[in-house]
mmCIF file of C-alpha atoms in Angstrom:
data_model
loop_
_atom_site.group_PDB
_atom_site.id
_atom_site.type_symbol
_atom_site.label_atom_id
_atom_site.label_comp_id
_atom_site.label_asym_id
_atom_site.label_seq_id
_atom_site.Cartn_x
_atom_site.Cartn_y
_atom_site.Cartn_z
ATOM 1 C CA UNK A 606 0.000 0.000 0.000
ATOM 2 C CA UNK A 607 2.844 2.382 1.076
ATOM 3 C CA UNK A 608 4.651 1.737 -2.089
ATOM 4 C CA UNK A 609 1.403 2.300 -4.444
ATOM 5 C CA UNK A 610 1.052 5.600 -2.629
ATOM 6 C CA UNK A 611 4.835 6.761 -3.124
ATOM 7 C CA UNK A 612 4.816 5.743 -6.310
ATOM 8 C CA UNK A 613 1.858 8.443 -7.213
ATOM 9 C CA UNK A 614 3.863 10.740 -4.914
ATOM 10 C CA UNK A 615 6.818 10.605 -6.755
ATOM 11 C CA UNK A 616 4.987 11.390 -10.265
ATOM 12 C CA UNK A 617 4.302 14.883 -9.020
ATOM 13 C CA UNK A 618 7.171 15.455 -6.414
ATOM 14 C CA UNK A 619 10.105 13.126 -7.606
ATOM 15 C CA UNK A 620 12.717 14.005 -5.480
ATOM 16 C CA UNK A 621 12.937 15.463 -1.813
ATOM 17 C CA UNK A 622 12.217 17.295 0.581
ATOM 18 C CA UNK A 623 9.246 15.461 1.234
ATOM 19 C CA UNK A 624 6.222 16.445 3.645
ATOM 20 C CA UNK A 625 4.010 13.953 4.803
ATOM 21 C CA UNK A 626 1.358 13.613 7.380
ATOM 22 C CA UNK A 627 -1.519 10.834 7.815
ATOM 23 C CA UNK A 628 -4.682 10.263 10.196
ATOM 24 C CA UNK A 629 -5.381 7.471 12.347
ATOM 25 C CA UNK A 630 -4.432 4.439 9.929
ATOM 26 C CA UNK A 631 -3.089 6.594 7.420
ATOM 27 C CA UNK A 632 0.104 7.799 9.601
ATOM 28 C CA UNK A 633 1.513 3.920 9.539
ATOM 29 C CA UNK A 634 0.986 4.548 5.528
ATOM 30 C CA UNK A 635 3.026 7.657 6.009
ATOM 31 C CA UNK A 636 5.551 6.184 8.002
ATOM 32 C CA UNK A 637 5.825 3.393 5.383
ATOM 33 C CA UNK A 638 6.585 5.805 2.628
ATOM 34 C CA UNK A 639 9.219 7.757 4.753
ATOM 35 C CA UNK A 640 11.003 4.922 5.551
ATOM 36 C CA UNK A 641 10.901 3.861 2.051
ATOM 37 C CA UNK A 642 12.033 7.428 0.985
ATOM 38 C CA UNK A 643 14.771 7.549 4.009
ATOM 39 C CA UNK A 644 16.120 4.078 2.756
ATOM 40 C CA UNK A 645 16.192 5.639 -0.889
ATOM 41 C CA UNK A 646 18.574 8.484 0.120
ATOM 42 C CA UNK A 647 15.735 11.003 0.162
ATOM 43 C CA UNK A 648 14.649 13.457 2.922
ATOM 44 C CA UNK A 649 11.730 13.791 4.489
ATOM 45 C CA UNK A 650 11.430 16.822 6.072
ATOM 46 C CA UNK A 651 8.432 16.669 8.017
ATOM 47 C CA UNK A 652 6.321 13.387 8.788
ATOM 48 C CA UNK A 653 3.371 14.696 10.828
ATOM 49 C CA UNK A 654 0.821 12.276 12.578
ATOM 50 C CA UNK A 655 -2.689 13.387 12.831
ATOM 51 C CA UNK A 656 -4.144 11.087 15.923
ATOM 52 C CA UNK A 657 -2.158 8.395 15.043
ATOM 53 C CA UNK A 658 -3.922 4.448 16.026
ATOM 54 C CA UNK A 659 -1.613 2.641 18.121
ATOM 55 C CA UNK A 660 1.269 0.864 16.912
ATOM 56 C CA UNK A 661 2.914 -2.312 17.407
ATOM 57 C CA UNK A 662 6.670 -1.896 17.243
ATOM 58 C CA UNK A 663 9.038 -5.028 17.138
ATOM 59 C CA UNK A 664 12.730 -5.145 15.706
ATOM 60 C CA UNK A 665 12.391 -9.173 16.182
ATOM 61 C CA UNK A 666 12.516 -11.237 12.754
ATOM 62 C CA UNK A 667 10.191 -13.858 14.112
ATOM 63 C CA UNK A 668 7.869 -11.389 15.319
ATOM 64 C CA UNK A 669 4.534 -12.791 14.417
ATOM 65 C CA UNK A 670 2.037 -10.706 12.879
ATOM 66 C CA UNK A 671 -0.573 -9.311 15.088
ATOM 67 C CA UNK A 672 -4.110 -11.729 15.681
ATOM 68 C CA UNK A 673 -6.821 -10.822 17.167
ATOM 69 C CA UNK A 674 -7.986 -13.435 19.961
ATOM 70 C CA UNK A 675 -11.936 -13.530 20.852
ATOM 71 C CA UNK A 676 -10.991 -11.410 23.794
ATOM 72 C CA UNK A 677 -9.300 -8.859 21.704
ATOM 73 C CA UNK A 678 -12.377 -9.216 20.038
ATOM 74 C CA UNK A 679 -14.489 -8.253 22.744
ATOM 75 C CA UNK A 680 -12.303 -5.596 24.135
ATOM 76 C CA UNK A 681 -12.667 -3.514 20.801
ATOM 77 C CA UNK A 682 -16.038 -3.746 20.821
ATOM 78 C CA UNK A 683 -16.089 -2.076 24.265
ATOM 79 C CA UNK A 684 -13.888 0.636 23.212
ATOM 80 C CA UNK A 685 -15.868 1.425 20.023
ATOM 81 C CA UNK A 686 -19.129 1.331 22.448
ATOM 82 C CA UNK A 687 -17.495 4.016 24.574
ATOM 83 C CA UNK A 688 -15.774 5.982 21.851
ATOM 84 C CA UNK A 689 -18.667 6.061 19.572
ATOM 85 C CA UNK A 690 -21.534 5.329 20.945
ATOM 86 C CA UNK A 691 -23.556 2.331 21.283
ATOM 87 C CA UNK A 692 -26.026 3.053 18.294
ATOM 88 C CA UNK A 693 -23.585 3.690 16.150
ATOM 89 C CA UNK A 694 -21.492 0.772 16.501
ATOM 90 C CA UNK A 695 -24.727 -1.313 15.875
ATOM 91 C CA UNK A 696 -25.720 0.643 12.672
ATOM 92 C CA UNK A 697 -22.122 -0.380 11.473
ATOM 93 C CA UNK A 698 -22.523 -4.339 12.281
ATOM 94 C CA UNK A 699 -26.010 -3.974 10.595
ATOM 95 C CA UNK A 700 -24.421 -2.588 7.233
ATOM 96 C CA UNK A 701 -21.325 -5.082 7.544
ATOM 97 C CA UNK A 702 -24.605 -7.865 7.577
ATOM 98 C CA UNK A 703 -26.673 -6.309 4.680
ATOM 99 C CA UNK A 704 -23.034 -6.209 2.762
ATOM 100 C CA UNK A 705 -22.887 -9.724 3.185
ATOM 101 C CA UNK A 706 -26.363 -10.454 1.780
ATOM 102 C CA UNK A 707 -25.486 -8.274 -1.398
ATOM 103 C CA UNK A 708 -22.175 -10.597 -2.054
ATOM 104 C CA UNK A 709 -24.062 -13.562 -1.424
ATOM 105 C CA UNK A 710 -26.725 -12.639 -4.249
ATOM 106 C CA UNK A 711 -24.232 -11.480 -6.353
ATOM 107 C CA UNK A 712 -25.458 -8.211 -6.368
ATOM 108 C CA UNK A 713 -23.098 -5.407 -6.727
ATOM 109 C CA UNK A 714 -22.729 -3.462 -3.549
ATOM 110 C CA UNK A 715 -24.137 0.603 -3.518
ATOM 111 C CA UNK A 716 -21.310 2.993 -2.798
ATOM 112 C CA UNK A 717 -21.753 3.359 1.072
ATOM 113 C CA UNK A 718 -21.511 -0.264 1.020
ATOM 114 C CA UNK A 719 -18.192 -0.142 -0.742
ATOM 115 C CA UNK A 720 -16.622 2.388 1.552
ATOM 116 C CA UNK A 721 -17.718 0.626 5.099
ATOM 117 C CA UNK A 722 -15.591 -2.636 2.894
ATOM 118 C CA UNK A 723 -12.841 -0.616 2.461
ATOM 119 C CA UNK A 724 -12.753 0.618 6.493
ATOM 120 C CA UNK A 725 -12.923 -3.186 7.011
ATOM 121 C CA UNK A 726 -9.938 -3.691 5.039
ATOM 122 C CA UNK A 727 -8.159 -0.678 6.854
ATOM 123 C CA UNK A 728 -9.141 -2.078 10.064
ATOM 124 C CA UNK A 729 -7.370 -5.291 9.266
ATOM 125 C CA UNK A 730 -4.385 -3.778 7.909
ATOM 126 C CA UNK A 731 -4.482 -2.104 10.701
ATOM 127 C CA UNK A 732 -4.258 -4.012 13.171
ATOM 128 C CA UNK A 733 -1.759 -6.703 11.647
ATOM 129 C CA UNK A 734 0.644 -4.434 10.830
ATOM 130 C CA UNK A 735 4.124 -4.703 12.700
ATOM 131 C CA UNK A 736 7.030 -1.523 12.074
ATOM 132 C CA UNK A 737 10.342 -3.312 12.092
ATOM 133 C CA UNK A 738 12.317 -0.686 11.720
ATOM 134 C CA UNK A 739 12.927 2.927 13.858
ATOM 135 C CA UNK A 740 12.734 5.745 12.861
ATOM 136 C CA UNK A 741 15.384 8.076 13.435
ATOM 137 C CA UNK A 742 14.122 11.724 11.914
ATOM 138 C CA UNK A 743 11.885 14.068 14.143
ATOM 139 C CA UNK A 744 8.265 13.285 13.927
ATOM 140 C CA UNK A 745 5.815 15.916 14.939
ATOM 141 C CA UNK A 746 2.458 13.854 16.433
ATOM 142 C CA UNK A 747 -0.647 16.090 16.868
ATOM 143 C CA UNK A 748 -3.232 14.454 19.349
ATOM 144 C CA UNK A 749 -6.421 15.488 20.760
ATOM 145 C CA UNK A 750 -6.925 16.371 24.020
ATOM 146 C CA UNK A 751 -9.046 13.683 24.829
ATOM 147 C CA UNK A 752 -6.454 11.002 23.541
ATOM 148 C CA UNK A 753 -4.141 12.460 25.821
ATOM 149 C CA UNK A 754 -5.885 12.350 28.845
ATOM 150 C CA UNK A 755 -7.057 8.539 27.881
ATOM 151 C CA UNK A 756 -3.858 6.678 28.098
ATOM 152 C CA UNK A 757 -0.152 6.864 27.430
ATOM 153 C CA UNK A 758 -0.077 3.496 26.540
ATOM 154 C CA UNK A 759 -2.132 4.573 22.562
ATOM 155 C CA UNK A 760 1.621 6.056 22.274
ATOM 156 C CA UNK A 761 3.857 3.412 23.583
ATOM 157 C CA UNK A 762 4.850 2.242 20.014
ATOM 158 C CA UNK A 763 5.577 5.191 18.376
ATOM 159 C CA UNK A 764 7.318 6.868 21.633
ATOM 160 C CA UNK A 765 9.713 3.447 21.363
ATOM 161 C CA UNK A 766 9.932 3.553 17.325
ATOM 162 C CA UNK A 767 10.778 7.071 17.150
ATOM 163 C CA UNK A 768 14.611 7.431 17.916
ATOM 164 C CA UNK A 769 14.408 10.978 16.300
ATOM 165 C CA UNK A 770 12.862 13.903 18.174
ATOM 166 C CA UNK A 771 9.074 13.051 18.120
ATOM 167 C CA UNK A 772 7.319 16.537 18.998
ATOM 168 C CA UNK A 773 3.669 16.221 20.495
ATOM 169 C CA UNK A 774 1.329 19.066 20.118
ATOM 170 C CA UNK A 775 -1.895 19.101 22.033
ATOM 171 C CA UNK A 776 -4.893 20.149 19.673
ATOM 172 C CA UNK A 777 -8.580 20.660 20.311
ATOM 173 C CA UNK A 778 -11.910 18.526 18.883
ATOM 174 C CA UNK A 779 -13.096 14.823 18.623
ATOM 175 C CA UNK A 780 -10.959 11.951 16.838
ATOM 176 C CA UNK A 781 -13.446 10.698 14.479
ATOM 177 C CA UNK A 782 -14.153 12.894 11.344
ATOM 178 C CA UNK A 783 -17.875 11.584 11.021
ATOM 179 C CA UNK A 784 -18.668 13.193 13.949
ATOM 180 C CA UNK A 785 -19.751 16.608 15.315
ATOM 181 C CA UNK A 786 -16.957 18.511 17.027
ATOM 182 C CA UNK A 787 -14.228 16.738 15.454
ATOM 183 C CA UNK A 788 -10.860 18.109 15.124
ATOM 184 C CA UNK A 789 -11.463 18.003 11.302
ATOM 185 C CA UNK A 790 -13.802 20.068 10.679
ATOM 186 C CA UNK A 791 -14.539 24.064 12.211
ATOM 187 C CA UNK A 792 -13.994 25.471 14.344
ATOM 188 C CA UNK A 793 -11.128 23.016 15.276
ATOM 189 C CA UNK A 794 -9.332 22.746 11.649
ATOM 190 C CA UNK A 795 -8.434 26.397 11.599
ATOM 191 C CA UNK A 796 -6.417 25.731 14.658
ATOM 192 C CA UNK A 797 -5.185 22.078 13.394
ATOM 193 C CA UNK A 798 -4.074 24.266 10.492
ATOM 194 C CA UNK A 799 -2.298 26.801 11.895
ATOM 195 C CA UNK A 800 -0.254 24.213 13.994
ATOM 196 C CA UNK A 801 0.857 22.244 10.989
ATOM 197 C CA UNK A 802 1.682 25.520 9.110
ATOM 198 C CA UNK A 803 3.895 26.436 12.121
ATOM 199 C CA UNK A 804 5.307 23.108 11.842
ATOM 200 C CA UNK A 805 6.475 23.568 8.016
ATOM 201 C CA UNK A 806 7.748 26.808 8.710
ATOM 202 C CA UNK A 807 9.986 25.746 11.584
ATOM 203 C CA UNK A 808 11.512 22.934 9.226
ATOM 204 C CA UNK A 809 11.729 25.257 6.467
ATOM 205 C CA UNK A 810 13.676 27.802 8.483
ATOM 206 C CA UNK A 811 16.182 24.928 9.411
#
């Protein structure tokens, strides 16, 4: 996946300094393509981490990729009831259901159908997905408030990956970006904005 996305990178911006930046999921993707870029020669100048999911860090060869057990199971479930809410965690087993009927019919799925299949494929890259390798550039990590206050453990594997000076800048708003009062949309994004813009600068000054 990282490689798919660097390639397309590299068609508009071959060569460095790179910026890059991801949310939730989408930061392991960026951390992917700067190690890929790093290991190239090139320079990435700024990876930034918009409320990155937790990571599982191992430098171990036989490190075995990640499986969820029932009780892993079980214990997301609970999260995702407290995070989001119990209704809408049941509205999204209900459509993960009605997807199934359409494959089993044969019938091709409608396009809100398609995008909850492509969180489920997210969600499993997700979660099996093991960094091998640390990262020695600075790494500027913006997290919500609320993900602070929940537990240092969400950052435990990028604090131990990140051998570079990893920067963590409080910012205000919700995690999810379906919901009202996240940090993606206003008035929070103005600030998220500004923040990121002061980031660039700083790096561009160096």
């Amino acid at each position: 996946m990282a490689r798919c996305y660097l390639q397309e990178i590299r068609i508009i911006q071959p060569k460095g300094p790179y910026f890059l930046s991801g949310y939730c999921f989408g930061s392991k993707i960026a951390l992917e393509i700067a190690q890929l870029l790093r290991l190239d020669g090139e320079t990435v100048a700024l990876l930034a981490l918009l409320e990155p999911s937790p990571l599982e860090f191992s430098t171990s060869e036989n490190q075995r990729p990640y499986q969820r057990s029932y009780s892993d199971r079980l214990k997301g479930l609970f999260q995702r009831l407290i995070h989001r809410g119990f209704q809408d965690v049941l509205k999204q087993q209900f459509l993960k259901v009605v997807s199934k009927l359409y494959q089993s019919f044969g019938i091709s799925l409608p396009q809100s159908l398609q995008i909850i299949k492509v969180q489920e494929a997210n969600t499993f890259a997700s979660k099996n997905y093991v960094a091998k390798r640390y990262y020695p550039n600075p790494v500027t990590m913006f997290l919500t408030s609320e993900r602070i206050a929940q537990s240092p453990e969400l950052q435990k594997g990028w604090i131990e990956l990140v051998t570079g000076n990893l920067e963590i800048q409080e910012i205000s708003g919700k995690h999810l970006d379906d919901q009202p009062g996240s940090f993606l949309k206003d008035p929070h994004v103005e600030l998220l904005a500004q923040k990121i813009r002061a980031a660039i600068d700083q790096v561009i000054v160096r």
